[in-house]
Tab-separated table of C-alpha atoms in Angstrom:
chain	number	residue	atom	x	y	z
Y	1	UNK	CA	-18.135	11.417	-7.961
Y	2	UNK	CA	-14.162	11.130	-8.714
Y	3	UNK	CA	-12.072	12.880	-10.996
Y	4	UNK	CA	-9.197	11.435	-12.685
Y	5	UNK	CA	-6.865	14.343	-13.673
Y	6	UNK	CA	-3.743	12.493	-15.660
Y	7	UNK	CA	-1.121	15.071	-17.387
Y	8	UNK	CA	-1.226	13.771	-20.902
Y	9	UNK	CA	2.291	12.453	-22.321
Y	10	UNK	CA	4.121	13.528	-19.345
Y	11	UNK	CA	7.587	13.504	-19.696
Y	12	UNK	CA	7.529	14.485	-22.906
Y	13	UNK	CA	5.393	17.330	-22.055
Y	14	UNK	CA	7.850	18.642	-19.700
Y	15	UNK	CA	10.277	18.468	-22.550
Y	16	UNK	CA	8.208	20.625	-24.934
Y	17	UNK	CA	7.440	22.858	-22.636
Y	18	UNK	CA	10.081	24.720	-22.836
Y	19	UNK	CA	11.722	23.940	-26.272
Y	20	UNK	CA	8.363	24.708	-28.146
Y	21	UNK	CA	10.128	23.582	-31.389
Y	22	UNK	CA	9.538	19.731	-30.388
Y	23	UNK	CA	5.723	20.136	-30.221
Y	24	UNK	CA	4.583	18.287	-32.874
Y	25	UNK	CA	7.642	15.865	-33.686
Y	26	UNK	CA	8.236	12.651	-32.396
Y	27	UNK	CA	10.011	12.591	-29.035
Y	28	UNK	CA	11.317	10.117	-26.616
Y	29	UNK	CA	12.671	10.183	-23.101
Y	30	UNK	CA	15.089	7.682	-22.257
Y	31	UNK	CA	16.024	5.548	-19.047
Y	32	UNK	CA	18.615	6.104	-16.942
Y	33	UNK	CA	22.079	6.263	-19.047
Y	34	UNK	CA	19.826	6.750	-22.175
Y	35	UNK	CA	18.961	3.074	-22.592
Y	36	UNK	CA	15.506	2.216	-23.027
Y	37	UNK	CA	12.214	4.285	-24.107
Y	38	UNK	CA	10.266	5.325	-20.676
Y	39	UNK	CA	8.143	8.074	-22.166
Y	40	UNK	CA	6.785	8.636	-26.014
Y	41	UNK	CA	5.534	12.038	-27.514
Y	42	UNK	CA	1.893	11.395	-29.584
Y	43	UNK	CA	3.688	11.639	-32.554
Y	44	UNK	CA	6.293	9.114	-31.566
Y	45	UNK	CA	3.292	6.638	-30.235
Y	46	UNK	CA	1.774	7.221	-33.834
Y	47	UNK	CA	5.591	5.926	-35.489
Y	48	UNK	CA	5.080	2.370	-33.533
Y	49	UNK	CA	7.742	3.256	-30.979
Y	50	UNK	CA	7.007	1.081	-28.107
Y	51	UNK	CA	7.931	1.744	-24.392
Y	52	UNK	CA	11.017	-0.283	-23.259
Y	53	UNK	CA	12.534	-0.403	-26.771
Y	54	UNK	CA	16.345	0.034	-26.545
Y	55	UNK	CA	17.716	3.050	-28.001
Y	56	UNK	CA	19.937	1.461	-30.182
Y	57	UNK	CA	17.191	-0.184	-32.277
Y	58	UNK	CA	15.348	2.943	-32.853
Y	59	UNK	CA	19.289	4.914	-33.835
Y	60	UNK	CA	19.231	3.587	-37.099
Y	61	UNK	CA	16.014	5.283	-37.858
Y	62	UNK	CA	15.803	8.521	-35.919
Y	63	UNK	CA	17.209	10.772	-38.490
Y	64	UNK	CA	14.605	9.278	-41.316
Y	65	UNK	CA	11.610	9.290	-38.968
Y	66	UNK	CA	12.626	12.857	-37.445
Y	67	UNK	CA	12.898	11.261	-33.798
Y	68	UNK	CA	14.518	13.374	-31.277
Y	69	UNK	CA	15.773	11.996	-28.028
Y	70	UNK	CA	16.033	13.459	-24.260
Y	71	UNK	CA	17.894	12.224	-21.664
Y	72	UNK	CA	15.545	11.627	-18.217
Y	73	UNK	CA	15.592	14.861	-16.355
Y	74	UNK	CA	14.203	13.805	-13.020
Y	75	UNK	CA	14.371	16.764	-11.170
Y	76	UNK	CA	12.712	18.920	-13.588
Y	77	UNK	CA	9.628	16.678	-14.229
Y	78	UNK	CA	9.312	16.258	-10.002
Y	79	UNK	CA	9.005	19.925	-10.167
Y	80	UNK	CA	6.366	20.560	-12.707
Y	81	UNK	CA	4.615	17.793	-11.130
Y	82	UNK	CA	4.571	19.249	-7.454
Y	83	UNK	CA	3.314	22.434	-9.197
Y	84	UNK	CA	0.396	20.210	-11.041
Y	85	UNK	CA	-0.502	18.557	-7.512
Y	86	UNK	CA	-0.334	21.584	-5.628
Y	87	UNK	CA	-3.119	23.679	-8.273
Y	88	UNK	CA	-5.331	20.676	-8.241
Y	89	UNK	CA	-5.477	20.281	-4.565
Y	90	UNK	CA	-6.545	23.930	-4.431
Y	91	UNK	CA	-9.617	22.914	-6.843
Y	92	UNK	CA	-10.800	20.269	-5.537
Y	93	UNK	CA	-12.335	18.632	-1.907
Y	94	UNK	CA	-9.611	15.952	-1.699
Y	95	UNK	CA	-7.631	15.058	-3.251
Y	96	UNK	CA	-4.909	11.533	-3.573
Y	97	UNK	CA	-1.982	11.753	-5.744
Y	98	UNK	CA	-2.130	8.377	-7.385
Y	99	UNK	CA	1.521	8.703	-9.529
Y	100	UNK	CA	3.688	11.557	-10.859
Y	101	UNK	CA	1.398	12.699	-13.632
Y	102	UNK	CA	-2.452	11.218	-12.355
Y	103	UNK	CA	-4.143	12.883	-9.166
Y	104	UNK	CA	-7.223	10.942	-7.931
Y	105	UNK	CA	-9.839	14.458	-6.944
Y	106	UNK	CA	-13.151	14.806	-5.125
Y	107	UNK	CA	-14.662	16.994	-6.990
Y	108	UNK	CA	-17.493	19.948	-5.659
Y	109	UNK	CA	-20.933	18.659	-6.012
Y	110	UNK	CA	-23.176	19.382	-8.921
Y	111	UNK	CA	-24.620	18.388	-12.053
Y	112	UNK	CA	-22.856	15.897	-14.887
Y	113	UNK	CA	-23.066	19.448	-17.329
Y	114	UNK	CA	-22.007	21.500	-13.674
Y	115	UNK	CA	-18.590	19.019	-13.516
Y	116	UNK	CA	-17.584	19.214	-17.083
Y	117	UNK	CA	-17.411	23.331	-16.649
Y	118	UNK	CA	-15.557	22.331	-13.466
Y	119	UNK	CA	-13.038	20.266	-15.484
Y	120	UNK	CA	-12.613	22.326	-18.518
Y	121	UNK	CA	-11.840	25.552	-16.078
Y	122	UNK	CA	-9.261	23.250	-14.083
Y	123	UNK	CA	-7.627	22.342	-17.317
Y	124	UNK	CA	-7.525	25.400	-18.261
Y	125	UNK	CA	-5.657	26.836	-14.994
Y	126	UNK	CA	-3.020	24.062	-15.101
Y	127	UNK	CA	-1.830	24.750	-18.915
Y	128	UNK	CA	-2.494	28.875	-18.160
Y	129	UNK	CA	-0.167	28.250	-14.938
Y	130	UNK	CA	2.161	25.339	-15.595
Y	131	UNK	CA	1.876	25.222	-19.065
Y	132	UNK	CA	1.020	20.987	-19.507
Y	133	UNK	CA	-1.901	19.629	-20.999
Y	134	UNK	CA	-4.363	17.486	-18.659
Y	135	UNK	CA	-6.725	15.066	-19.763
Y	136	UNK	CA	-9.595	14.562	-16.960
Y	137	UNK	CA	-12.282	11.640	-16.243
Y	138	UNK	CA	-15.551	12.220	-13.839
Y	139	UNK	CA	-17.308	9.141	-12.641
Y	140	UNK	CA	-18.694	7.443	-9.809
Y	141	UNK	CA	-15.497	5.097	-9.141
Y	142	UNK	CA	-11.808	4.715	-9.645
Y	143	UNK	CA	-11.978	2.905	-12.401
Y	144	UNK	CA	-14.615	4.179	-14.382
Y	145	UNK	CA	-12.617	7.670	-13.870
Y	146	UNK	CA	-9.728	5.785	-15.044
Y	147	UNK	CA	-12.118	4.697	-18.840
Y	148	UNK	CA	-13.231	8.070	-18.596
Y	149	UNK	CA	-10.000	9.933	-18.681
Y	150	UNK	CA	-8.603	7.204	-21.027
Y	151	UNK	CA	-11.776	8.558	-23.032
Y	152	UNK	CA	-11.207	12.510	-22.448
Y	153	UNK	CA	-7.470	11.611	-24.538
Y	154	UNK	CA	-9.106	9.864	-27.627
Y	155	UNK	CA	-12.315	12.479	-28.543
Y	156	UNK	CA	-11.514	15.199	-29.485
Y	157	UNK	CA	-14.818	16.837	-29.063
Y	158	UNK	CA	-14.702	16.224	-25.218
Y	159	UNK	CA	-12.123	19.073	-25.051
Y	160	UNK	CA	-10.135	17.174	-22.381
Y	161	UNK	CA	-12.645	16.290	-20.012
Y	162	UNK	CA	-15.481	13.518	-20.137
Y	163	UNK	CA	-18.064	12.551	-17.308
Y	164	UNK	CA	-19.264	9.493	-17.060
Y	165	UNK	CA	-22.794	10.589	-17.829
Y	166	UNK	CA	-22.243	12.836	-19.934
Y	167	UNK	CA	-22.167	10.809	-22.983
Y	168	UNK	CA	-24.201	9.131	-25.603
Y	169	UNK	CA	-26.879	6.291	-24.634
Y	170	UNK	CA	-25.132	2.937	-24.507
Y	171	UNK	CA	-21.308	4.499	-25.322
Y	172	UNK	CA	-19.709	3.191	-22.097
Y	173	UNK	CA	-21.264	-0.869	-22.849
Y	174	UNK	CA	-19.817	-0.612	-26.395
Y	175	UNK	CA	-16.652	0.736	-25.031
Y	176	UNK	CA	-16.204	-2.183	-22.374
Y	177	UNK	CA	-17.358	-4.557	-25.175
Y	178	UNK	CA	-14.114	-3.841	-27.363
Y	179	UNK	CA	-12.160	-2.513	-24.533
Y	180	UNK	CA	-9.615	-5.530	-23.810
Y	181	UNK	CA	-9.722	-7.025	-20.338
Y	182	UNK	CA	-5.685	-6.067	-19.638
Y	183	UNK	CA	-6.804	-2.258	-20.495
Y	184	UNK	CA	-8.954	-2.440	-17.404
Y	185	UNK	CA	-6.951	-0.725	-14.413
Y	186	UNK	CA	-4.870	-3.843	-12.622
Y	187	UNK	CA	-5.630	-6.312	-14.791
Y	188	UNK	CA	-2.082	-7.366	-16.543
Y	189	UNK	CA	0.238	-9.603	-17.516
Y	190	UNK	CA	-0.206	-12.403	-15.601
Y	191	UNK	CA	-3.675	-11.535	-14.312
Y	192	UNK	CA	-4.595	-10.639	-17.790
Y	193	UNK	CA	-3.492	-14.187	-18.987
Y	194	UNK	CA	-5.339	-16.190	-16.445
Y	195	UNK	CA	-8.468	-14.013	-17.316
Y	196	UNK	CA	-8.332	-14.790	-20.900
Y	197	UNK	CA	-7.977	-18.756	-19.763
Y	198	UNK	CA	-10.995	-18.169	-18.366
Y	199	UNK	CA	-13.185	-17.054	-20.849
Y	200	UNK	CA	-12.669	-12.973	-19.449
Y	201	UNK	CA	-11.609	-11.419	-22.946
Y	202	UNK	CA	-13.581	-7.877	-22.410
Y	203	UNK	CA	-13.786	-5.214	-19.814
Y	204	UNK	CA	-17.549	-5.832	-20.040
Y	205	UNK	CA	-17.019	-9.652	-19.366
Y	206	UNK	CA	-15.514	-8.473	-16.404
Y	207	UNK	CA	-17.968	-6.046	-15.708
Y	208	UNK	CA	-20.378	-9.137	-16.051
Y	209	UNK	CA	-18.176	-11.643	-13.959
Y	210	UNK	CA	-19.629	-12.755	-10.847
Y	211	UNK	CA	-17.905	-11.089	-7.969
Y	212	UNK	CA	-17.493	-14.162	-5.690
Y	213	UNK	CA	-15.596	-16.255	-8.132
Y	214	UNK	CA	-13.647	-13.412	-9.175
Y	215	UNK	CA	-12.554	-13.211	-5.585
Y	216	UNK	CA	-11.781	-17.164	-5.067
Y	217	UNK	CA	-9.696	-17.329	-8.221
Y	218	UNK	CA	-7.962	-14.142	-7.762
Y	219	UNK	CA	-8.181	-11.776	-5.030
Y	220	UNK	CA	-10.640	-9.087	-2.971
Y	221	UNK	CA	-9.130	-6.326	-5.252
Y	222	UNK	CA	-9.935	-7.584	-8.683
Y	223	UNK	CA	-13.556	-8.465	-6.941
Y	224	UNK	CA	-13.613	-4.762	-6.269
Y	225	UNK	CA	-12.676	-4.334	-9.521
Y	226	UNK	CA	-15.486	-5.874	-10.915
Y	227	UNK	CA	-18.204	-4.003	-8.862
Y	228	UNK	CA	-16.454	-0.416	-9.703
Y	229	UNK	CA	-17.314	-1.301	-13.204
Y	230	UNK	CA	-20.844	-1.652	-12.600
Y	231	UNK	CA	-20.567	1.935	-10.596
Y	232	UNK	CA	-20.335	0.617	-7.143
Y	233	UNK	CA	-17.511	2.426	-5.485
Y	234	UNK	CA	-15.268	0.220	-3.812
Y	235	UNK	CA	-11.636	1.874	-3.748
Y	236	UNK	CA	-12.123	5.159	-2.112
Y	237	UNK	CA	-9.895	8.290	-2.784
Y	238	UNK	CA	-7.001	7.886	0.191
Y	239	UNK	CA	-6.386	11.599	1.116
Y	240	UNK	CA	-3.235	10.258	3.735
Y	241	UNK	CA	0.115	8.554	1.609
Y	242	UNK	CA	-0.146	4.582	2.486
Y	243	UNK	CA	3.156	3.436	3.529
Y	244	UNK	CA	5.476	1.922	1.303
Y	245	UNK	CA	6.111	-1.304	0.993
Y	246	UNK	CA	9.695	-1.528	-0.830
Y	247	UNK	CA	12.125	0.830	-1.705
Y	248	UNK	CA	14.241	-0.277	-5.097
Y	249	UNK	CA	17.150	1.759	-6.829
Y	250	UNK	CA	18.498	-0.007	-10.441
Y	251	UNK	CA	20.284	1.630	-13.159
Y	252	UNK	CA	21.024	0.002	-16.879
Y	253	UNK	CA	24.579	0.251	-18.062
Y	254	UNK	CA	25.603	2.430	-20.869
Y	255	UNK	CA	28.554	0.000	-21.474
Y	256	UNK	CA	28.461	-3.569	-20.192
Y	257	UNK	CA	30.681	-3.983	-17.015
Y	258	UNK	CA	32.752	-7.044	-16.668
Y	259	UNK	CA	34.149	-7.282	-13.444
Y	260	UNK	CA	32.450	-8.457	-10.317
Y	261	UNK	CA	33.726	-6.027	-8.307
Y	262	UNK	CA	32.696	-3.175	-10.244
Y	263	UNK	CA	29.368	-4.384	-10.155
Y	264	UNK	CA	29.565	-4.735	-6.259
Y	265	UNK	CA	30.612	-0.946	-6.305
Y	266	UNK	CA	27.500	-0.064	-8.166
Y	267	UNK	CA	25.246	-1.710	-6.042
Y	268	UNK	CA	26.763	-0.719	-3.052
Y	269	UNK	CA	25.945	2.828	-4.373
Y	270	UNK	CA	22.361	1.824	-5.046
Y	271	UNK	CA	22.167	0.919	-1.778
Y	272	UNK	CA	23.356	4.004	0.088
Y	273	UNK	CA	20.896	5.603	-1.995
Y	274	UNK	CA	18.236	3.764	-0.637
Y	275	UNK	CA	19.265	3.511	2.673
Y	276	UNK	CA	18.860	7.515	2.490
Y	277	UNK	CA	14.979	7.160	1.027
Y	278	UNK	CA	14.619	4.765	3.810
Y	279	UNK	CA	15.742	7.159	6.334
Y	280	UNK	CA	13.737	10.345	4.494
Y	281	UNK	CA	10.260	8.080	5.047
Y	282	UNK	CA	11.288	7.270	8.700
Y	283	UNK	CA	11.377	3.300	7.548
Y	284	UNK	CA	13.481	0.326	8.292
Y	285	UNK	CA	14.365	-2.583	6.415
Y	286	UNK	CA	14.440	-5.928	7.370
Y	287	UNK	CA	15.370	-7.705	4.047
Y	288	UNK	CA	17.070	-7.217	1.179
Y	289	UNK	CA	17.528	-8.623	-2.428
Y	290	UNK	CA	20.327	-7.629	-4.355
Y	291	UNK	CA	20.769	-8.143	-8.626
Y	292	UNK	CA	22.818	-8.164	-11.417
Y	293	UNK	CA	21.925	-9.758	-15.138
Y	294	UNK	CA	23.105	-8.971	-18.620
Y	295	UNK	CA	21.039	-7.331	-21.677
Y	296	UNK	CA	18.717	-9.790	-23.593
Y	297	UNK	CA	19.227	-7.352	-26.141
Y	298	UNK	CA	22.638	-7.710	-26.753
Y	299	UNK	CA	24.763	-10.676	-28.092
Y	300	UNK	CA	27.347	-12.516	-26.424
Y	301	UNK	CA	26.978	-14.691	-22.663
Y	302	UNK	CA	23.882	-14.247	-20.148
Y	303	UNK	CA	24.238	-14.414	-16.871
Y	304	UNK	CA	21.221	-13.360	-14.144
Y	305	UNK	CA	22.540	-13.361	-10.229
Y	306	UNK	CA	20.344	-12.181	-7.239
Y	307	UNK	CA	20.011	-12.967	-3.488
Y	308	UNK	CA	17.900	-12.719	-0.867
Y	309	UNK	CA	18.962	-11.560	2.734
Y	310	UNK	CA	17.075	-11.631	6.195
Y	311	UNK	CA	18.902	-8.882	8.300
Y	312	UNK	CA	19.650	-9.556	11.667
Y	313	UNK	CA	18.243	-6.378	12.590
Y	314	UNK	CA	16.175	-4.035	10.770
Y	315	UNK	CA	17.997	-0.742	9.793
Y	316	UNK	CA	18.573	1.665	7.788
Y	317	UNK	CA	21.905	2.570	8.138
Y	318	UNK	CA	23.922	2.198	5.228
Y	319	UNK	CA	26.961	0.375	6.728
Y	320	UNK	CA	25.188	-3.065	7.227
Y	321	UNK	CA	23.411	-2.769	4.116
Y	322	UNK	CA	25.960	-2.572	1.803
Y	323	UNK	CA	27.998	-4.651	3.788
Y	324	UNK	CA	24.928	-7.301	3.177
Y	325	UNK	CA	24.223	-6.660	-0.445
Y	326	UNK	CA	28.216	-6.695	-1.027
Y	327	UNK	CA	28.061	-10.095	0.530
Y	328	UNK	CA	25.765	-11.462	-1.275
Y	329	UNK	CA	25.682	-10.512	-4.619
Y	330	UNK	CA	29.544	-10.531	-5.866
Y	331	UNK	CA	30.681	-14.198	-5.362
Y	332	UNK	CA	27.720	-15.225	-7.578
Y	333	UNK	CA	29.202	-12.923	-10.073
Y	334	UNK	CA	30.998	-14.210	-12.852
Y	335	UNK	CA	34.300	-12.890	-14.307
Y	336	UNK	CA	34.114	-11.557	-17.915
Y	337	UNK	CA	30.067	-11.245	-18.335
Y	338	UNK	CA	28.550	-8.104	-19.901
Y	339	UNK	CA	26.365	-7.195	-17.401
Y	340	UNK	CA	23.985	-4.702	-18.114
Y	341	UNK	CA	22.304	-3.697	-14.850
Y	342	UNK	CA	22.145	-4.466	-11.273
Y	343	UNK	CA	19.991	-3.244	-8.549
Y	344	UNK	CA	19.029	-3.388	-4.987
Y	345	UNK	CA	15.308	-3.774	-3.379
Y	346	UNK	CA	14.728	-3.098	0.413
Y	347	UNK	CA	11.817	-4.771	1.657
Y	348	UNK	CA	9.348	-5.800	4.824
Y	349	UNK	CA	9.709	-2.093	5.566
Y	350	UNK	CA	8.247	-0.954	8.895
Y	351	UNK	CA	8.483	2.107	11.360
Y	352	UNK	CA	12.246	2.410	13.713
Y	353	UNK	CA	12.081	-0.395	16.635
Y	354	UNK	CA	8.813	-1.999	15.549
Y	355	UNK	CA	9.893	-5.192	13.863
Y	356	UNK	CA	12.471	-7.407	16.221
Y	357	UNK	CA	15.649	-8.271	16.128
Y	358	UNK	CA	16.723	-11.902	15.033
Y	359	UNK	CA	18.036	-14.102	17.577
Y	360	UNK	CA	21.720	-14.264	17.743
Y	361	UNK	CA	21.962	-10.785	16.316
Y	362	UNK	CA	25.611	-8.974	17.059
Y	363	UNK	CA	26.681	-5.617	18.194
Y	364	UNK	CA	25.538	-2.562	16.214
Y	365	UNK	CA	27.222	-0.052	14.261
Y	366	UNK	CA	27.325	3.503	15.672
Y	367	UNK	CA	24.800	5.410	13.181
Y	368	UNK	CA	26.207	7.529	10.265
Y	369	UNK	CA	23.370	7.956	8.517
Y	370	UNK	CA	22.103	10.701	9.916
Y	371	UNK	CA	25.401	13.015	9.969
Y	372	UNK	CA	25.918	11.782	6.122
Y	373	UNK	CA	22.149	13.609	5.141
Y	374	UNK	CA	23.115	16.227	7.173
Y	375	UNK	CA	26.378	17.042	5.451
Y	376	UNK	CA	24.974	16.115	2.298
Y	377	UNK	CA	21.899	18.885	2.982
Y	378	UNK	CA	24.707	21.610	3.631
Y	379	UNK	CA	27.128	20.978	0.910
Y	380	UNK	CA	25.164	18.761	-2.144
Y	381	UNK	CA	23.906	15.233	-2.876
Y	382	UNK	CA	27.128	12.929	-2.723
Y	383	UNK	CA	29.651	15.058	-1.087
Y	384	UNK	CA	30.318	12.002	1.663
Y	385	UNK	CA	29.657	8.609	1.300
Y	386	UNK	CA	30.725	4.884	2.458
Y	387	UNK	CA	34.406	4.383	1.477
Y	388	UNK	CA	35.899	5.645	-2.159
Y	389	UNK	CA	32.124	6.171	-3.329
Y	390	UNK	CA	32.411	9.639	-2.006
Y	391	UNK	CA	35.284	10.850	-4.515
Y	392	UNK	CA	34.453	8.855	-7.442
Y	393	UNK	CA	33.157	11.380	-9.894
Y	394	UNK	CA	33.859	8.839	-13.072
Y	395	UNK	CA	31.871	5.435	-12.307
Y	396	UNK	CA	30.934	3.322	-15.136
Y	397	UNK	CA	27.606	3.027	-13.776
Y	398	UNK	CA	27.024	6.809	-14.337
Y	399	UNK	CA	24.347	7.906	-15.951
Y	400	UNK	CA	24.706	8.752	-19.069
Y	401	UNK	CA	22.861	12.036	-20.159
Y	402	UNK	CA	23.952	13.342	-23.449
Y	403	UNK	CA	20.775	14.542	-24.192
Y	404	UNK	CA	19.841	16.063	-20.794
Y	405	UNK	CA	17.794	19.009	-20.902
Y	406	UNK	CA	18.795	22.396	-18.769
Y	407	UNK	CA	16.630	22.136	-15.289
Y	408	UNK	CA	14.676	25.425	-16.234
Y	409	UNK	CA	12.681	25.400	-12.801
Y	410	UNK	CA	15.651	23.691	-10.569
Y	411	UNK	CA	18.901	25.553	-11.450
Y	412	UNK	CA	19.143	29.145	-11.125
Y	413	UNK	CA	21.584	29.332	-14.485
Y	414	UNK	CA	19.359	27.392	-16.355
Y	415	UNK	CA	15.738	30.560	-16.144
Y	416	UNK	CA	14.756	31.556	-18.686
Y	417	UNK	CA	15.075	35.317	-19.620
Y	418	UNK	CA	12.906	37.755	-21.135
Y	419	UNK	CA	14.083	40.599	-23.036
């Protein structure tokens, strides 16, 4: 058996965990410099507030509807989450940490009635020591944990924690009957579409689909898809990290930027910062593509630019790739456009000296990278950089925060006390 353990409205858990007067009003987190909606409270789900929407639609009505706001606070929500991970890998046989707030678990053996004790006692210890509510699905594959935990959110009866046979006679067919196909793990969007062209509506067509055409007109996953609905399993819990296979920094714009060289010294931030995730996985890059469009939100000209660059030589030193992205995002710029957000993405990432060099390719740059972490360990995140990115404290690319929250685990002025 698997167990899907998935912390229920995460972020905005992490919010009300420690401002107890938001539990039970709507809440939103927003994106980076408080753009968009990335995470939704129950009661703000239950309003018709829908992921993505810019917070300047929903403005209007916040005071009327009661809607409070909070700024992304990253580091806190890591933390709770490490915490989350580290209790359920104590509880269970194995354990594969699928996202920040879902942990793929191998549970102990025993009974369907034996597991849902089992569940209800891990829930239990992770509100009793973290404090955040957990929603958990048991059943013999991925994605029938996946419908199962789904499940565990939606009855209130289960307490938190269903097994897949643990229910009523015929409840899971009835489910995958009305269940639509793109609600099925990795069916979406596009996927989703093609399914639907082809007569796929349900999660039980799917179910029903045979496996070998599912393969030839989309790919060995979805096939495995298919037979992990009928309780074959086919994706196994991976107990080891798999490597990544791109490393992307973006960041919306609180206020539109006009000038292409602004938006070169944004991304040639972003970059640095991935350069250093690069260098914390112990991965190179050997191509980059670079971005910068306006807001299909907002009125006035639209403009999308990107490129696409082969390195020479695989790095990740953050010399060559800003020097790269610089290159080749800024002349396609254009002069008085609101642009809205830009971005980098490092890809065909491998391990130091495995992937070649390009023919032709020119002297090297003596490594920095390295000595900038280091320096950056000792004295905080940013204190060096490339160029004038190390004493600019005031970039319009900022994020913008006004509704951060304290970091109550990660800042030693922000504990709580007891008196």
């Amino acid at each position: 058996m698997i167990a899907l353990v998935d912390v229920n409205n995460f972020y905005a858990s992490c919010e009300t965990l420690f401002e107890p007067s938001l539990a039970g009003r709507p809440l939103v987190v927003l994106s980076n410099g408080d753009g968009c909606v990335v995470a939704r409270s129950a009661e703000a789900k239950a309003l018709g507030v829908q992921m993505g929407t810019p917070w300047f639609q929903l403005a209007a009505d916040a005071k009327r509807w009661g809607l409070v706001r909070r700024s992304s606070n990253y580091l806190l929500y890591a933390d709770l989450s490490e915490r989350v991970m580290t209790i359920l890998a104590r509880h269970s046989r194995g354990q594969e940490v699928y996202s920040i707030d879902e942990s793929f678990l191998v549970p102990p053996q025993g009974t369907a009635a034996e597991l849902v004790r089992w569940g209800r006692r891990l829930k239990a210890t992770v509100a009793r020591n973290v404090g955040l509510p957990v929603s958990i699905g048991i059943a013999p594959t991925k994605t029938q944990a996946k419908l199962a935990t789904a499940a565990a959110k939606k009855i209130p009866a289960a307490g938190g924690v269903v097994h897949w046979d643990h229910t009523p006679p015929g409840y899971w067919d009835r489910l995958m009957h009305a269940l639509p196909v793109t609600e099925v793990w990795g069916v979406a969007g596009r996927v989703g579409r093609r399914m639907e062209a082809m007569g796929i509506t349900t999660a039980a067509q799917l179910r029903d689909a045979d496996p070998g055409r599912i393969r030839r007109a989309f790919s060995v996953v979805l096939m495995r898809t298919v037979l992990e609905l009928r309780g074959t399993a086919a994706v196994p819990v991976e107990e080891e990290a798999a490597t990544k296979q791109q490393v992307m920094v973006s960041r919306s714009f609180s206020d539109p930027i006009w000038e292409p060289h602004v938006i070169g010294d944004a991304v040639a931030e972003f970059t640095q910062r991935a350069a250093r995730r690069l260098r914390k996985e112990g991965q190179e890059a050997a191509q980059l593509r670079v971005f910068a469009h306006t807001s299909p939100h907002r009125q006035g000209p639209s403009h999308a630019a990107s490129a696409h660059v082969r390195l020479s030589v695989p790095t990740f030193e953050p010399g060559p790739l800003v020097a790269a992205a610089r290159r080749a995002l800024v002349p396609k710029l254009v002069a008085g456009t609101p642009y809205m957000r830009a971005g980098v993405m490092l890809l065909d990432l491998t391990a130091p000296g495995v992937a070649p060099m390009l023919p032709g390719a020119g002297e090297q740059h003596a490594p920095v990278g390295g000595l900038m972490d280091e320096i950056n360990a000792r004295f905080g995140l940013g204190t060096v950089a490339l160029g004038k990115l190390g004493a600019r404290v005031d970039a319009p690319w900022g994020n913008k925060q006004s509704s951060l929250s304290p970091g109550f685990t990660t800042d030693w002025a922000a504990l709580r006390t007891v008196s």
